[in-house]
Amino acid sequence: MGTLFDLFSPGTLKVFVDPKQFVGLGSVADAVEYLHSGESLGKVIVCIDPKFSTQSAKL
């Protein structure tokens, strides 16, 4: 974990979040299917609470 943090902090390690949106518990299966399809780029995120702010993740 320390090595990953050391790479991420200066920007050497880039984290990408897939732009496709999955909202609510009902979309979890779709998100997993999308992840396994090979079409995803980066992290696949499921927003469980639809009222949650749609701000960009700061990973």
PDB file of C-alpha atoms in Angstrom:
ATOM      1  CA  MET A   1       0.000   0.000   0.000  1.00  0.00           C
ATOM      2  CA  GLY A   2       2.838   2.347   0.827  1.00  0.00           C
ATOM      3  CA  THR A   3       4.464   1.755  -2.558  1.00  0.00           C
ATOM      4  CA  LEU A   4       1.190   2.506  -4.357  1.00  0.00           C
ATOM      5  CA  PHE A   5       0.755   5.706  -2.375  1.00  0.00           C
ATOM      6  CA  ASP A   6       4.344   6.721  -3.141  1.00  0.00           C
ATOM      7  CA  LEU A   7       3.634   6.264  -6.869  1.00  0.00           C
ATOM      8  CA  PHE A   8       0.243   8.001  -6.759  1.00  0.00           C
ATOM      9  CA  SER A   9       1.297  11.081  -4.776  1.00  0.00           C
ATOM     10  CA  PRO A  10       3.685  12.562  -7.364  1.00  0.00           C
ATOM     11  CA  GLY A  11       1.398  11.549 -10.239  1.00  0.00           C
ATOM     12  CA  THR A  12       3.452   8.588 -11.485  1.00  0.00           C
ATOM     13  CA  LEU A  13       0.489   6.232 -11.014  1.00  0.00           C
ATOM     14  CA  LYS A  14      -2.705   7.372 -12.754  1.00  0.00           C
ATOM     15  CA  VAL A  15      -6.127   6.135 -11.654  1.00  0.00           C
ATOM     16  CA  PHE A  16      -8.877   6.151 -14.288  1.00  0.00           C
ATOM     17  CA  VAL A  17     -12.608   5.989 -13.586  1.00  0.00           C
ATOM     18  CA  ASP A  18     -14.805   4.634 -16.374  1.00  0.00           C
ATOM     19  CA  PRO A  19     -17.284   7.301 -17.527  1.00  0.00           C
ATOM     20  CA  LYS A  20     -20.254   4.895 -17.683  1.00  0.00           C
ATOM     21  CA  GLN A  21     -22.597   5.548 -14.753  1.00  0.00           C
ATOM     22  CA  PHE A  22     -24.316   2.888 -12.667  1.00  0.00           C
ATOM     23  CA  VAL A  23     -26.778   4.152 -10.064  1.00  0.00           C
ATOM     24  CA  GLY A  24     -28.609   2.188  -7.375  1.00  0.00           C
ATOM     25  CA  LEU A  25     -28.371  -1.346  -6.063  1.00  0.00           C
ATOM     26  CA  GLY A  26     -30.306  -2.621  -9.067  1.00  0.00           C
ATOM     27  CA  SER A  27     -27.424  -1.676 -11.350  1.00  0.00           C
ATOM     28  CA  VAL A  28     -24.764  -3.719  -9.525  1.00  0.00           C
ATOM     29  CA  ALA A  29     -25.297  -6.792 -11.733  1.00  0.00           C
ATOM     30  CA  ASP A  30     -25.075  -4.609 -14.858  1.00  0.00           C
ATOM     31  CA  ALA A  31     -21.861  -3.038 -13.571  1.00  0.00           C
ATOM     32  CA  VAL A  32     -20.294  -6.446 -12.915  1.00  0.00           C
ATOM     33  CA  GLU A  33     -21.341  -7.641 -16.373  1.00  0.00           C
ATOM     34  CA  TYR A  34     -19.844  -4.478 -17.895  1.00  0.00           C
ATOM     35  CA  LEU A  35     -16.623  -5.016 -15.936  1.00  0.00           C
ATOM     36  CA  HIS A  36     -16.310  -8.610 -17.174  1.00  0.00           C
ATOM     37  CA  SER A  37     -17.151  -7.636 -20.777  1.00  0.00           C
ATOM     38  CA  GLY A  38     -13.748  -6.061 -21.276  1.00  0.00           C
ATOM     39  CA  GLU A  39     -15.321  -2.786 -22.444  1.00  0.00           C
ATOM     40  CA  SER A  40     -14.570  -0.921 -19.210  1.00  0.00           C
ATOM     41  CA  LEU A  41     -11.639   1.457 -18.898  1.00  0.00           C
ATOM     42  CA  GLY A  42     -10.369   1.930 -15.368  1.00  0.00           C
ATOM     43  CA  LYS A  43     -12.458   1.648 -12.239  1.00  0.00           C
ATOM     44  CA  VAL A  44     -16.160   0.834 -12.545  1.00  0.00           C
ATOM     45  CA  ILE A  45     -18.147   2.725  -9.928  1.00  0.00           C
ATOM     46  CA  VAL A  46     -21.677   2.007  -8.680  1.00  0.00           C
ATOM     47  CA  CYS A  47     -23.318   4.925  -6.899  1.00  0.00           C
ATOM     48  CA  ILE A  48     -25.586   3.259  -4.327  1.00  0.00           C
ATOM     49  CA  ASP A  49     -27.308   6.498  -3.241  1.00  0.00           C
ATOM     50  CA  PRO A  50     -28.842   8.373  -6.227  1.00  0.00           C
ATOM     51  CA  LYS A  51     -28.906  11.573  -4.120  1.00  0.00           C
ATOM     52  CA  PHE A  52     -25.115  11.481  -3.822  1.00  0.00           C
ATOM     53  CA  SER A  53     -23.293  14.361  -5.496  1.00  0.00           C
ATOM     54  CA  THR A  54     -21.978  13.592  -8.984  1.00  0.00           C
ATOM     55  CA  GLN A  55     -18.592  15.177  -8.299  1.00  0.00           C
ATOM     56  CA  SER A  56     -15.554  13.553  -9.900  1.00  0.00           C
ATOM     57  CA  ALA A  57     -13.754  11.072  -7.693  1.00  0.00           C
ATOM     58  CA  LYS A  58     -10.424  12.298  -6.361  1.00  0.00           C
ATOM     59  CA  LEU A  59      -8.585   9.000  -6.250  1.00  0.00           C
TER      60      LEU A  59
END
